[in-house]
């Protein structure tokens, strides 16, 4: 595992303040931002929205960190993250108000625009069941004072919070509830419960209406909303998923006939001298490209530190996008990173439906994927991994030389073909 700047700085802090010994003795250690700032800016050293972003020492010792005020933190063996469920959810299609000119739902470049689109298109109204919703609270604010219990292995620890800074991406009040939204414009495997829990505790103590924590993820035209509850308001880990839905703005449909049309007309191209994809989630390939569209260039280190990719996943997913011709590697300011190619920029400027069909064409230009989809449609069921491996062996793939590698890459082929078929309504 490569060491980041955070890894190196935390190693020095752990050594100076005997962090591991103190946790072994007391179960928890307090540390101030002043003490952290001596080695690296505390803001950069303590922002871990996903488990994959934790420094090496934290991962090895099953540690996590929570803010308790504007300048203090607690470190302990806390269970601070919650995995997202991966259940299949049918997409609900909605109409976008045609008279709006100042917001473009085909070009959502930030969490705030994603929330605004969900609001004006009545996605939030449908999800919450509230006929009327009004934007009321958002932005940075103080947590006020409260305490809670948090799981730490077989034990629980009491944490006291005093005016810690919190941020609410969107707060919408209706007749019966206040809906607090945490939004992300990238896909991840888990999230930091604190992002929902601290705002929930603040506003539950302030108002009599029900406070509903909602996590919104936007990517590739899909608004994915999950509502959580805390079954014990005083226990951080009592989080429970209440409901989840996916929404998309109605633009048209993709049917099997359109997929077959591409399959029958596409010309197979020679395999590029690029690692064959090992990236099972095609949604995350797309999402990485969306982030590049917004920022232009992202270094590999930034991808790893900010978007819930570990170092290997950063390589796998950036290479997968490069395999399709969407991304190129660039050296900028002495950092290796990724940018969209000219073709990638063109595709990400298309309307959503046309963009999806462009992805289908890019995938099926490669023999192993085209032949696997043909076999899938011929059999009317998913090909076995062994069948896919046989197809791969006849496809002149670049630099694959072992049976185990073929099998690992076969999973990616099956996943991407399932993604294509999942587009069909």
mmCIF file of C-alpha atoms in Angstrom:
data_model
loop_
_atom_site.group_PDB
_atom_site.id
_atom_site.type_symbol
_atom_site.label_atom_id
_atom_site.label_comp_id
_atom_site.label_asym_id
_atom_site.label_seq_id
_atom_site.Cartn_x
_atom_site.Cartn_y
_atom_site.Cartn_z
ATOM 1 C CA UNK A 1 0.000 0.000 0.000
ATOM 2 C CA UNK A 2 1.467 3.350 -1.043
ATOM 3 C CA UNK A 3 1.853 5.958 1.670
ATOM 4 C CA UNK A 4 0.022 9.241 1.202
ATOM 5 C CA UNK A 5 0.971 12.560 2.809
ATOM 6 C CA UNK A 6 -1.698 11.828 5.419
ATOM 7 C CA UNK A 7 -0.173 8.405 6.145
ATOM 8 C CA UNK A 8 3.253 9.915 6.762
ATOM 9 C CA UNK A 9 1.940 12.746 8.936
ATOM 10 C CA UNK A 10 -0.246 10.442 11.056
ATOM 11 C CA UNK A 11 2.729 8.120 11.626
ATOM 12 C CA UNK A 12 4.602 11.046 13.190
ATOM 13 C CA UNK A 13 1.579 12.054 15.302
ATOM 14 C CA UNK A 14 1.041 8.475 16.549
ATOM 15 C CA UNK A 15 4.704 8.290 17.539
ATOM 16 C CA UNK A 16 4.840 11.698 19.269
ATOM 17 C CA UNK A 17 1.631 11.247 21.285
ATOM 18 C CA UNK A 18 1.800 7.462 21.916
ATOM 19 C CA UNK A 19 -1.643 7.107 20.352
ATOM 20 C CA UNK A 20 -1.708 3.303 20.191
ATOM 21 C CA UNK A 21 -0.572 2.871 23.796
ATOM 22 C CA UNK A 22 -3.189 5.325 25.063
ATOM 23 C CA UNK A 23 -5.965 3.632 23.088
ATOM 24 C CA UNK A 24 -4.845 0.253 24.403
ATOM 25 C CA UNK A 25 -5.097 1.613 27.944
ATOM 26 C CA UNK A 26 -8.129 3.953 27.762
ATOM 27 C CA UNK A 27 -9.929 2.934 24.559
ATOM 28 C CA UNK A 28 -9.965 6.490 23.256
ATOM 29 C CA UNK A 29 -7.595 9.442 22.715
ATOM 30 C CA UNK A 30 -8.380 13.144 22.377
ATOM 31 C CA UNK A 31 -6.309 15.256 20.010
ATOM 32 C CA UNK A 32 -6.551 18.898 19.035
ATOM 33 C CA UNK A 33 -6.371 20.505 15.611
ATOM 34 C CA UNK A 34 -3.379 22.504 16.889
ATOM 35 C CA UNK A 35 -1.491 19.258 17.571
ATOM 36 C CA UNK A 36 -2.429 17.889 14.146
ATOM 37 C CA UNK A 37 -1.559 21.157 12.358
ATOM 38 C CA UNK A 38 2.042 20.802 13.500
ATOM 39 C CA UNK A 39 2.422 18.016 10.931
ATOM 40 C CA UNK A 40 -0.221 18.785 8.292
ATOM 41 C CA UNK A 41 -3.388 20.851 8.055
ATOM 42 C CA UNK A 42 -6.048 19.249 10.277
ATOM 43 C CA UNK A 43 -8.773 19.858 7.698
ATOM 44 C CA UNK A 44 -6.942 17.566 5.261
ATOM 45 C CA UNK A 45 -5.911 15.089 7.937
ATOM 46 C CA UNK A 46 -9.367 14.361 9.370
ATOM 47 C CA UNK A 47 -11.781 14.336 6.413
ATOM 48 C CA UNK A 48 -12.595 10.689 5.727
ATOM 49 C CA UNK A 49 -15.983 10.305 4.078
ATOM 50 C CA UNK A 50 -15.333 6.631 3.267
ATOM 51 C CA UNK A 51 -13.480 3.764 4.913
ATOM 52 C CA UNK A 52 -11.095 3.525 1.936
ATOM 53 C CA UNK A 53 -9.788 7.037 2.725
ATOM 54 C CA UNK A 54 -8.588 6.184 6.231
ATOM 55 C CA UNK A 55 -4.799 6.391 6.765
ATOM 56 C CA UNK A 56 -2.875 3.135 6.848
ATOM 57 C CA UNK A 57 -2.359 3.217 10.634
ATOM 58 C CA UNK A 58 -6.094 3.652 11.202
ATOM 59 C CA UNK A 59 -6.966 0.718 8.940
ATOM 60 C CA UNK A 60 -4.345 -1.595 10.469
ATOM 61 C CA UNK A 61 -5.551 -0.852 14.007
ATOM 62 C CA UNK A 62 -9.299 -0.594 13.218
ATOM 63 C CA UNK A 63 -9.393 3.053 14.286
ATOM 64 C CA UNK A 64 -11.524 5.988 13.282
ATOM 65 C CA UNK A 65 -11.760 9.660 14.199
ATOM 66 C CA UNK A 66 -14.686 11.931 15.080
ATOM 67 C CA UNK A 67 -14.821 15.695 15.659
ATOM 68 C CA UNK A 68 -16.229 16.702 19.054
ATOM 69 C CA UNK A 69 -15.855 20.464 18.816
ATOM 70 C CA UNK A 70 -14.389 23.017 16.406
ATOM 71 C CA UNK A 71 -10.886 22.134 17.501
ATOM 72 C CA UNK A 72 -10.901 18.661 19.073
ATOM 73 C CA UNK A 73 -11.228 15.070 17.887
ATOM 74 C CA UNK A 74 -11.588 11.628 19.467
ATOM 75 C CA UNK A 75 -9.673 8.627 18.067
ATOM 76 C CA UNK A 76 -10.765 5.107 18.952
ATOM 77 C CA UNK A 77 -11.861 1.746 17.574
ATOM 78 C CA UNK A 78 -15.140 3.346 16.543
ATOM 79 C CA UNK A 79 -17.516 1.880 13.974
ATOM 80 C CA UNK A 80 -18.130 5.088 12.042
ATOM 81 C CA UNK A 81 -19.104 3.910 8.536
ATOM 82 C CA UNK A 82 -22.205 2.308 7.031
ATOM 83 C CA UNK A 83 -22.194 0.217 3.836
ATOM 84 C CA UNK A 84 -24.635 1.158 1.090
ATOM 85 C CA UNK A 85 -27.098 -1.557 0.144
ATOM 86 C CA UNK A 86 -26.773 -2.819 -3.428
ATOM 87 C CA UNK A 87 -30.313 -4.112 -3.998
ATOM 88 C CA UNK A 88 -31.732 -3.700 -7.488
ATOM 89 C CA UNK A 89 -34.302 -0.918 -7.586
ATOM 90 C CA UNK A 90 -36.618 -0.177 -10.477
ATOM 91 C CA UNK A 91 -36.136 3.328 -11.890
ATOM 92 C CA UNK A 92 -39.049 5.768 -11.642
ATOM 93 C CA UNK A 93 -39.149 8.148 -14.624
ATOM 94 C CA UNK A 94 -40.261 11.723 -14.069
ATOM 95 C CA UNK A 95 -40.720 14.839 -16.210
ATOM 96 C CA UNK A 96 -38.567 17.934 -15.908
ATOM 97 C CA UNK A 97 -40.268 21.373 -15.952
ATOM 98 C CA UNK A 98 -39.836 22.454 -19.568
ATOM 99 C CA UNK A 99 -40.102 26.195 -18.813
ATOM 100 C CA UNK A 100 -36.896 26.252 -16.712
ATOM 101 C CA UNK A 101 -33.908 27.661 -18.609
ATOM 102 C CA UNK A 102 -31.406 28.318 -15.828
ATOM 103 C CA UNK A 103 -30.877 24.676 -14.802
ATOM 104 C CA UNK A 104 -29.756 21.905 -17.163
ATOM 105 C CA UNK A 105 -30.497 18.407 -15.894
ATOM 106 C CA UNK A 106 -28.215 16.927 -18.603
ATOM 107 C CA UNK A 107 -25.204 18.764 -17.178
ATOM 108 C CA UNK A 108 -25.238 18.329 -13.398
ATOM 109 C CA UNK A 109 -21.811 19.387 -12.163
ATOM 110 C CA UNK A 110 -22.258 19.648 -8.393
ATOM 111 C CA UNK A 111 -24.192 18.256 -5.454
ATOM 112 C CA UNK A 112 -26.163 21.493 -5.086
ATOM 113 C CA UNK A 113 -27.370 21.361 -8.714
ATOM 114 C CA UNK A 114 -28.325 17.689 -8.250
ATOM 115 C CA UNK A 115 -30.458 18.644 -5.218
ATOM 116 C CA UNK A 116 -32.035 21.561 -7.100
ATOM 117 C CA UNK A 117 -32.943 19.247 -10.002
ATOM 118 C CA UNK A 118 -34.449 16.721 -7.579
ATOM 119 C CA UNK A 119 -36.481 19.508 -5.976
ATOM 120 C CA UNK A 120 -37.848 21.268 -9.084
ATOM 121 C CA UNK A 121 -38.736 17.956 -10.774
ATOM 122 C CA UNK A 122 -40.682 16.831 -7.660
ATOM 123 C CA UNK A 123 -38.391 13.850 -7.012
ATOM 124 C CA UNK A 124 -38.064 14.960 -3.382
ATOM 125 C CA UNK A 125 -41.844 15.360 -3.072
ATOM 126 C CA UNK A 126 -42.452 11.852 -4.406
ATOM 127 C CA UNK A 127 -39.762 10.282 -2.237
ATOM 128 C CA UNK A 128 -40.847 11.954 1.008
ATOM 129 C CA UNK A 129 -44.588 11.774 0.354
ATOM 130 C CA UNK A 130 -44.854 15.484 1.206
ATOM 131 C CA UNK A 131 -47.150 17.447 -1.142
ATOM 132 C CA UNK A 132 -45.416 20.721 -0.326
ATOM 133 C CA UNK A 133 -41.752 21.163 0.471
ATOM 134 C CA UNK A 134 -39.881 24.369 1.216
ATOM 135 C CA UNK A 135 -36.090 24.861 1.278
ATOM 136 C CA UNK A 136 -35.278 25.993 4.813
ATOM 137 C CA UNK A 137 -31.835 25.044 6.123
ATOM 138 C CA UNK A 138 -28.498 24.417 4.411
ATOM 139 C CA UNK A 139 -24.811 25.180 4.651
ATOM 140 C CA UNK A 140 -22.425 25.179 7.569
ATOM 141 C CA UNK A 141 -23.637 25.535 11.121
ATOM 142 C CA UNK A 142 -22.785 24.588 14.684
ATOM 143 C CA UNK A 143 -23.889 21.210 16.020
ATOM 144 C CA UNK A 144 -24.870 22.656 19.425
ATOM 145 C CA UNK A 145 -24.398 20.355 22.458
ATOM 146 C CA UNK A 146 -25.320 16.682 22.636
ATOM 147 C CA UNK A 147 -23.829 13.326 23.586
ATOM 148 C CA UNK A 148 -24.178 9.856 22.118
ATOM 149 C CA UNK A 149 -22.925 6.293 22.368
ATOM 150 C CA UNK A 150 -20.874 4.642 19.616
ATOM 151 C CA UNK A 151 -19.943 1.000 19.101
ATOM 152 C CA UNK A 152 -16.310 0.062 19.664
ATOM 153 C CA UNK A 153 -15.977 -3.702 19.282
ATOM 154 C CA UNK A 154 -17.928 -5.296 22.126
ATOM 155 C CA UNK A 155 -18.140 -1.996 24.022
ATOM 156 C CA UNK A 156 -19.778 1.389 23.554
ATOM 157 C CA UNK A 157 -18.140 4.729 24.284
ATOM 158 C CA UNK A 158 -19.846 7.953 25.219
ATOM 159 C CA UNK A 159 -18.908 10.938 23.049
ATOM 160 C CA UNK A 160 -19.679 14.537 24.009
ATOM 161 C CA UNK A 161 -20.112 16.982 21.142
ATOM 162 C CA UNK A 162 -19.887 20.711 21.736
ATOM 163 C CA UNK A 163 -20.379 23.080 18.797
ATOM 164 C CA UNK A 164 -18.693 20.905 16.203
ATOM 165 C CA UNK A 165 -19.048 22.245 12.668
ATOM 166 C CA UNK A 166 -21.582 20.434 10.495
ATOM 167 C CA UNK A 167 -22.742 20.957 6.934
ATOM 168 C CA UNK A 168 -26.184 20.273 5.470
ATOM 169 C CA UNK A 169 -26.351 20.081 1.671
ATOM 170 C CA UNK A 170 -30.109 20.648 1.616
ATOM 171 C CA UNK A 171 -32.949 20.890 4.128
ATOM 172 C CA UNK A 172 -36.578 20.769 2.976
ATOM 173 C CA UNK A 173 -39.517 21.129 5.338
ATOM 174 C CA UNK A 174 -43.038 19.871 4.704
ATOM 175 C CA UNK A 175 -46.213 19.565 6.753
ATOM 176 C CA UNK A 176 -44.976 16.530 8.649
ATOM 177 C CA UNK A 177 -41.187 16.431 8.405
ATOM 178 C CA UNK A 178 -37.845 18.144 7.944
ATOM 179 C CA UNK A 179 -35.813 16.289 5.329
ATOM 180 C CA UNK A 180 -32.043 16.717 5.665
ATOM 181 C CA UNK A 181 -30.102 15.753 2.559
ATOM 182 C CA UNK A 182 -26.488 14.673 2.240
ATOM 183 C CA UNK A 183 -25.608 14.612 -1.474
ATOM 184 C CA UNK A 184 -22.715 13.180 -3.471
ATOM 185 C CA UNK A 185 -22.110 13.282 -7.203
ATOM 186 C CA UNK A 186 -19.951 10.164 -7.144
ATOM 187 C CA UNK A 187 -20.609 6.500 -6.397
ATOM 188 C CA UNK A 188 -19.163 4.878 -3.287
ATOM 189 C CA UNK A 189 -19.411 1.647 -1.292
ATOM 190 C CA UNK A 190 -20.056 3.243 2.083
ATOM 191 C CA UNK A 191 -20.489 6.569 3.864
ATOM 192 C CA UNK A 192 -19.590 8.255 7.136
ATOM 193 C CA UNK A 193 -22.633 8.007 9.423
ATOM 194 C CA UNK A 194 -21.679 11.297 11.089
ATOM 195 C CA UNK A 195 -22.727 13.172 7.925
ATOM 196 C CA UNK A 196 -26.313 12.170 8.690
ATOM 197 C CA UNK A 197 -26.179 11.720 12.461
ATOM 198 C CA UNK A 198 -24.848 15.108 13.626
ATOM 199 C CA UNK A 199 -27.431 17.141 11.593
ATOM 200 C CA UNK A 200 -30.149 14.708 12.717
ATOM 201 C CA UNK A 201 -29.295 15.226 16.377
ATOM 202 C CA UNK A 202 -29.057 19.013 16.017
ATOM 203 C CA UNK A 203 -32.472 19.422 14.407
ATOM 204 C CA UNK A 204 -34.243 16.699 16.397
ATOM 205 C CA UNK A 205 -33.517 18.784 19.498
ATOM 206 C CA UNK A 206 -34.718 21.996 17.841
ATOM 207 C CA UNK A 207 -38.086 21.077 16.290
ATOM 208 C CA UNK A 208 -41.090 18.849 17.052
ATOM 209 C CA UNK A 209 -41.512 17.497 13.500
ATOM 210 C CA UNK A 210 -39.919 14.242 12.414
ATOM 211 C CA UNK A 211 -36.362 14.708 11.105
ATOM 212 C CA UNK A 212 -35.593 12.448 8.140
ATOM 213 C CA UNK A 213 -31.934 11.884 7.096
ATOM 214 C CA UNK A 214 -31.673 11.271 3.330
ATOM 215 C CA UNK A 215 -28.631 10.354 1.256
ATOM 216 C CA UNK A 216 -28.787 11.384 -2.416
ATOM 217 C CA UNK A 217 -26.303 10.095 -4.984
ATOM 218 C CA UNK A 218 -26.366 11.417 -8.548
ATOM 219 C CA UNK A 219 -24.524 9.806 -11.464
ATOM 220 C CA UNK A 220 -25.187 9.200 -15.165
ATOM 221 C CA UNK A 221 -28.708 10.605 -15.107
ATOM 222 C CA UNK A 222 -29.810 8.588 -12.058
ATOM 223 C CA UNK A 223 -30.923 10.140 -8.761
ATOM 224 C CA UNK A 224 -30.544 7.465 -6.061
ATOM 225 C CA UNK A 225 -32.217 8.378 -2.772
ATOM 226 C CA UNK A 226 -31.971 6.447 0.488
ATOM 227 C CA UNK A 227 -33.804 7.410 3.666
ATOM 228 C CA UNK A 228 -32.395 6.291 7.007
ATOM 229 C CA UNK A 229 -33.610 6.356 10.602
ATOM 230 C CA UNK A 230 -31.835 6.029 13.927
ATOM 231 C CA UNK A 231 -33.818 3.475 15.927
ATOM 232 C CA UNK A 232 -32.095 4.701 19.103
ATOM 233 C CA UNK A 233 -31.473 8.468 18.729
ATOM 234 C CA UNK A 234 -28.639 8.271 21.268
ATOM 235 C CA UNK A 235 -26.780 5.402 19.541
ATOM 236 C CA UNK A 236 -24.708 6.435 16.512
ATOM 237 C CA UNK A 237 -24.759 2.870 15.121
ATOM 238 C CA UNK A 238 -28.533 2.374 15.297
ATOM 239 C CA UNK A 239 -28.810 3.563 11.690
ATOM 240 C CA UNK A 240 -31.348 1.652 9.609
ATOM 241 C CA UNK A 241 -32.362 1.942 5.946
ATOM 242 C CA UNK A 242 -36.065 2.811 5.670
ATOM 243 C CA UNK A 243 -36.568 3.158 1.920
ATOM 244 C CA UNK A 244 -34.647 3.725 -1.281
ATOM 245 C CA UNK A 245 -35.638 4.649 -4.809
ATOM 246 C CA UNK A 246 -34.007 5.548 -8.106
ATOM 247 C CA UNK A 247 -35.296 8.295 -10.386
ATOM 248 C CA UNK A 248 -34.393 9.438 -13.884
ATOM 249 C CA UNK A 249 -35.725 12.300 -15.969
ATOM 250 C CA UNK A 250 -37.775 11.003 -18.896
ATOM 251 C CA UNK A 251 -35.972 11.435 -22.231
ATOM 252 C CA UNK A 252 -36.920 8.371 -24.235
ATOM 253 C CA UNK A 253 -36.357 4.653 -23.986
ATOM 254 C CA UNK A 254 -33.785 2.062 -24.965
ATOM 255 C CA UNK A 255 -35.237 -1.227 -26.172
ATOM 256 C CA UNK A 256 -33.697 -4.525 -27.231
ATOM 257 C CA UNK A 257 -34.169 -3.568 -30.877
ATOM 258 C CA UNK A 258 -31.767 -0.601 -30.475
ATOM 259 C CA UNK A 259 -29.180 -2.781 -28.725
ATOM 260 C CA UNK A 260 -29.478 -5.433 -31.457
ATOM 261 C CA UNK A 261 -29.113 -2.744 -34.115
ATOM 262 C CA UNK A 262 -25.777 -1.658 -32.600
ATOM 263 C CA UNK A 263 -24.676 -5.275 -32.088
ATOM 264 C CA UNK A 264 -25.316 -6.180 -35.727
ATOM 265 C CA UNK A 265 -23.803 -3.037 -37.269
ATOM 266 C CA UNK A 266 -20.761 -2.385 -35.076
ATOM 267 C CA UNK A 267 -17.336 -3.210 -36.527
ATOM 268 C CA UNK A 268 -14.869 -4.889 -34.204
ATOM 269 C CA UNK A 269 -11.610 -2.985 -33.780
ATOM 270 C CA UNK A 270 -8.129 -4.204 -32.984
ATOM 271 C CA UNK A 271 -7.464 -4.495 -29.265
ATOM 272 C CA UNK A 272 -5.558 -1.495 -27.813
ATOM 273 C CA UNK A 273 -2.251 -2.032 -26.051
ATOM 274 C CA UNK A 274 -3.880 -1.137 -22.750
ATOM 275 C CA UNK A 275 -4.563 -3.466 -19.787
ATOM 276 C CA UNK A 276 -7.803 -5.358 -20.383
ATOM 277 C CA UNK A 277 -10.447 -4.026 -17.956
ATOM 278 C CA UNK A 278 -10.674 -5.351 -14.418
ATOM 279 C CA UNK A 279 -13.432 -3.018 -13.242
ATOM 280 C CA UNK A 280 -16.698 -4.795 -12.534
ATOM 281 C CA UNK A 281 -18.843 -1.696 -11.966
ATOM 282 C CA UNK A 282 -19.406 0.060 -15.281
ATOM 283 C CA UNK A 283 -21.343 2.730 -13.385
ATOM 284 C CA UNK A 284 -18.107 3.672 -11.630
ATOM 285 C CA UNK A 285 -16.222 3.874 -14.953
ATOM 286 C CA UNK A 286 -18.846 6.383 -16.101
ATOM 287 C CA UNK A 287 -18.762 8.218 -12.788
ATOM 288 C CA UNK A 288 -14.977 8.643 -12.940
ATOM 289 C CA UNK A 289 -15.403 10.236 -16.377
ATOM 290 C CA UNK A 290 -18.141 12.534 -15.024
ATOM 291 C CA UNK A 291 -15.741 13.788 -12.373
ATOM 292 C CA UNK A 292 -13.102 14.410 -15.047
ATOM 293 C CA UNK A 293 -15.631 16.361 -17.104
ATOM 294 C CA UNK A 294 -16.234 18.620 -14.100
ATOM 295 C CA UNK A 295 -12.611 19.129 -13.131
ATOM 296 C CA UNK A 296 -10.699 18.673 -16.391
ATOM 297 C CA UNK A 297 -7.733 16.901 -14.788
ATOM 298 C CA UNK A 298 -7.529 14.791 -11.638
ATOM 299 C CA UNK A 299 -4.291 13.288 -10.395
ATOM 300 C CA UNK A 300 -4.290 9.620 -9.469
ATOM 301 C CA UNK A 301 -3.577 10.583 -5.850
ATOM 302 C CA UNK A 302 -6.630 12.871 -5.798
ATOM 303 C CA UNK A 303 -8.845 10.127 -7.205
ATOM 304 C CA UNK A 304 -7.690 7.775 -4.466
ATOM 305 C CA UNK A 305 -7.999 10.279 -1.633
ATOM 306 C CA UNK A 306 -11.300 11.945 -2.559
ATOM 307 C CA UNK A 307 -13.566 9.502 -4.375
ATOM 308 C CA UNK A 308 -13.655 6.166 -2.505
ATOM 309 C CA UNK A 309 -11.139 4.366 -4.703
ATOM 310 C CA UNK A 310 -8.161 2.570 -3.211
ATOM 311 C CA UNK A 311 -4.882 2.682 -5.134
ATOM 312 C CA UNK A 312 -5.563 -0.513 -7.090
ATOM 313 C CA UNK A 313 -9.115 0.562 -7.983
ATOM 314 C CA UNK A 314 -7.801 3.904 -9.231
ATOM 315 C CA UNK A 315 -5.570 2.011 -11.662
ATOM 316 C CA UNK A 316 -8.264 -0.489 -12.631
ATOM 317 C CA UNK A 317 -10.986 2.082 -13.323
ATOM 318 C CA UNK A 318 -8.796 4.686 -15.024
ATOM 319 C CA UNK A 319 -7.352 1.958 -17.256
ATOM 320 C CA UNK A 320 -10.864 0.683 -18.037
ATOM 321 C CA UNK A 321 -11.876 4.174 -19.199
ATOM 322 C CA UNK A 322 -8.629 4.403 -21.185
ATOM 323 C CA UNK A 323 -9.371 1.009 -22.807
ATOM 324 C CA UNK A 324 -12.634 2.479 -24.142
ATOM 325 C CA UNK A 325 -10.906 5.625 -25.417
ATOM 326 C CA UNK A 326 -12.687 7.907 -22.945
ATOM 327 C CA UNK A 327 -9.650 8.858 -20.865
ATOM 328 C CA UNK A 328 -5.967 9.541 -21.393
ATOM 329 C CA UNK A 329 -3.156 9.714 -18.873
ATOM 330 C CA UNK A 330 -1.599 13.153 -18.517
ATOM 331 C CA UNK A 331 1.393 14.529 -16.619
ATOM 332 C CA UNK A 332 0.429 17.872 -15.116
ATOM 333 C CA UNK A 333 2.444 19.806 -12.506
ATOM 334 C CA UNK A 334 4.654 16.736 -12.051
ATOM 335 C CA UNK A 335 1.630 14.582 -11.213
ATOM 336 C CA UNK A 336 0.286 11.665 -13.247
ATOM 337 C CA UNK A 337 -3.462 11.894 -13.692
ATOM 338 C CA UNK A 338 -6.405 11.544 -16.034
ATOM 339 C CA UNK A 339 -8.274 13.766 -18.462
ATOM 340 C CA UNK A 340 -11.088 13.069 -20.880
ATOM 341 C CA UNK A 341 -10.035 12.467 -24.472
ATOM 342 C CA UNK A 342 -11.639 14.492 -27.255
ATOM 343 C CA UNK A 343 -14.015 11.566 -27.857
ATOM 344 C CA UNK A 344 -14.751 11.343 -24.118
ATOM 345 C CA UNK A 345 -15.624 15.052 -24.008
ATOM 346 C CA UNK A 346 -17.886 14.647 -27.035
ATOM 347 C CA UNK A 347 -19.770 11.707 -25.511
ATOM 348 C CA UNK A 348 -20.250 13.428 -22.156
ATOM 349 C CA UNK A 349 -21.801 16.371 -23.980
ATOM 350 C CA UNK A 350 -24.580 14.159 -25.406
ATOM 351 C CA UNK A 351 -28.111 13.834 -23.989
ATOM 352 C CA UNK A 352 -28.353 10.973 -21.477
ATOM 353 C CA UNK A 353 -30.001 8.388 -23.763
ATOM 354 C CA UNK A 354 -27.571 9.077 -26.634
ATOM 355 C CA UNK A 355 -24.695 8.930 -24.175
ATOM 356 C CA UNK A 356 -25.780 5.461 -22.967
ATOM 357 C CA UNK A 357 -25.949 4.201 -26.550
ATOM 358 C CA UNK A 358 -22.478 5.661 -27.217
ATOM 359 C CA UNK A 359 -21.142 3.625 -24.270
ATOM 360 C CA UNK A 360 -22.768 0.502 -25.738
ATOM 361 C CA UNK A 361 -20.979 1.134 -29.063
ATOM 362 C CA UNK A 362 -17.621 1.656 -27.323
ATOM 363 C CA UNK A 363 -17.975 -1.612 -25.412
ATOM 364 C CA UNK A 364 -19.191 -3.718 -28.357
ATOM 365 C CA UNK A 365 -16.335 -2.534 -30.601
ATOM 366 C CA UNK A 366 -14.281 -5.056 -28.624
ATOM 367 C CA UNK A 367 -14.601 -8.639 -29.792
ATOM 368 C CA UNK A 368 -14.768 -10.328 -26.366
ATOM 369 C CA UNK A 369 -17.692 -8.139 -25.300
ATOM 370 C CA UNK A 370 -19.526 -8.384 -28.648
ATOM 371 C CA UNK A 371 -19.291 -12.179 -28.790
ATOM 372 C CA UNK A 372 -20.346 -12.519 -25.144
ATOM 373 C CA UNK A 373 -23.474 -10.448 -25.745
ATOM 374 C CA UNK A 374 -24.247 -12.501 -28.879
ATOM 375 C CA UNK A 375 -23.959 -15.702 -26.838
ATOM 376 C CA UNK A 376 -26.071 -14.183 -24.048
ATOM 377 C CA UNK A 377 -28.903 -13.363 -26.481
ATOM 378 C CA UNK A 378 -28.590 -16.725 -28.234
ATOM 379 C CA UNK A 379 -28.837 -18.661 -24.922
ATOM 380 C CA UNK A 380 -31.277 -16.208 -23.255
ATOM 381 C CA UNK A 381 -29.181 -16.510 -20.094
ATOM 382 C CA UNK A 382 -25.882 -15.299 -18.706
ATOM 383 C CA UNK A 383 -22.904 -17.179 -20.218
ATOM 384 C CA UNK A 384 -20.764 -19.064 -17.737
ATOM 385 C CA UNK A 385 -17.363 -17.739 -16.787
ATOM 386 C CA UNK A 386 -15.739 -20.668 -18.618
ATOM 387 C CA UNK A 387 -17.654 -19.799 -21.795
ATOM 388 C CA UNK A 388 -16.510 -16.197 -21.551
ATOM 389 C CA UNK A 389 -12.898 -17.298 -20.989
ATOM 390 C CA UNK A 390 -13.058 -19.351 -24.210
ATOM 391 C CA UNK A 391 -14.321 -16.269 -26.077
ATOM 392 C CA UNK A 392 -11.516 -14.178 -24.585
ATOM 393 C CA UNK A 393 -8.838 -16.658 -25.639
ATOM 394 C CA UNK A 394 -9.923 -16.229 -29.271
ATOM 395 C CA UNK A 395 -10.030 -12.414 -29.097
ATOM 396 C CA UNK A 396 -6.301 -11.538 -29.215
ATOM 397 C CA UNK A 397 -6.393 -9.682 -25.905
ATOM 398 C CA UNK A 398 -3.380 -7.633 -24.857
ATOM 399 C CA UNK A 399 -1.023 -9.035 -22.224
ATOM 400 C CA UNK A 400 -3.218 -11.695 -20.584
ATOM 401 C CA UNK A 401 -1.220 -14.853 -20.032
ATOM 402 C CA UNK A 402 -2.743 -16.914 -17.191
ATOM 403 C CA UNK A 403 -6.004 -18.770 -16.619
ATOM 404 C CA UNK A 404 -6.612 -16.907 -13.357
ATOM 405 C CA UNK A 405 -6.234 -13.532 -15.098
ATOM 406 C CA UNK A 406 -8.693 -14.625 -17.786
ATOM 407 C CA UNK A 407 -11.218 -15.598 -15.091
ATOM 408 C CA UNK A 408 -10.865 -12.279 -13.231
ATOM 409 C CA UNK A 409 -11.327 -10.315 -16.437
ATOM 410 C CA UNK A 410 -14.308 -12.502 -17.424
ATOM 411 C CA UNK A 411 -16.184 -11.081 -14.413
ATOM 412 C CA UNK A 412 -15.787 -7.599 -15.878
ATOM 413 C CA UNK A 413 -17.133 -8.721 -19.261
ATOM 414 C CA UNK A 414 -20.216 -10.310 -17.671
ATOM 415 C CA UNK A 415 -20.803 -7.222 -15.490
ATOM 416 C CA UNK A 416 -20.561 -4.793 -18.426
ATOM 417 C CA UNK A 417 -22.896 -6.935 -20.566
ATOM 418 C CA UNK A 418 -25.380 -6.979 -17.675
ATOM 419 C CA UNK A 419 -25.086 -3.179 -17.550
ATOM 420 C CA UNK A 420 -25.963 -2.958 -21.263
ATOM 421 C CA UNK A 421 -28.989 -5.236 -20.859
ATOM 422 C CA UNK A 422 -30.023 -3.277 -17.772
ATOM 423 C CA UNK A 423 -30.572 -0.235 -20.014
ATOM 424 C CA UNK A 424 -33.492 -1.967 -21.704
ATOM 425 C CA UNK A 425 -36.924 -0.946 -20.481
#
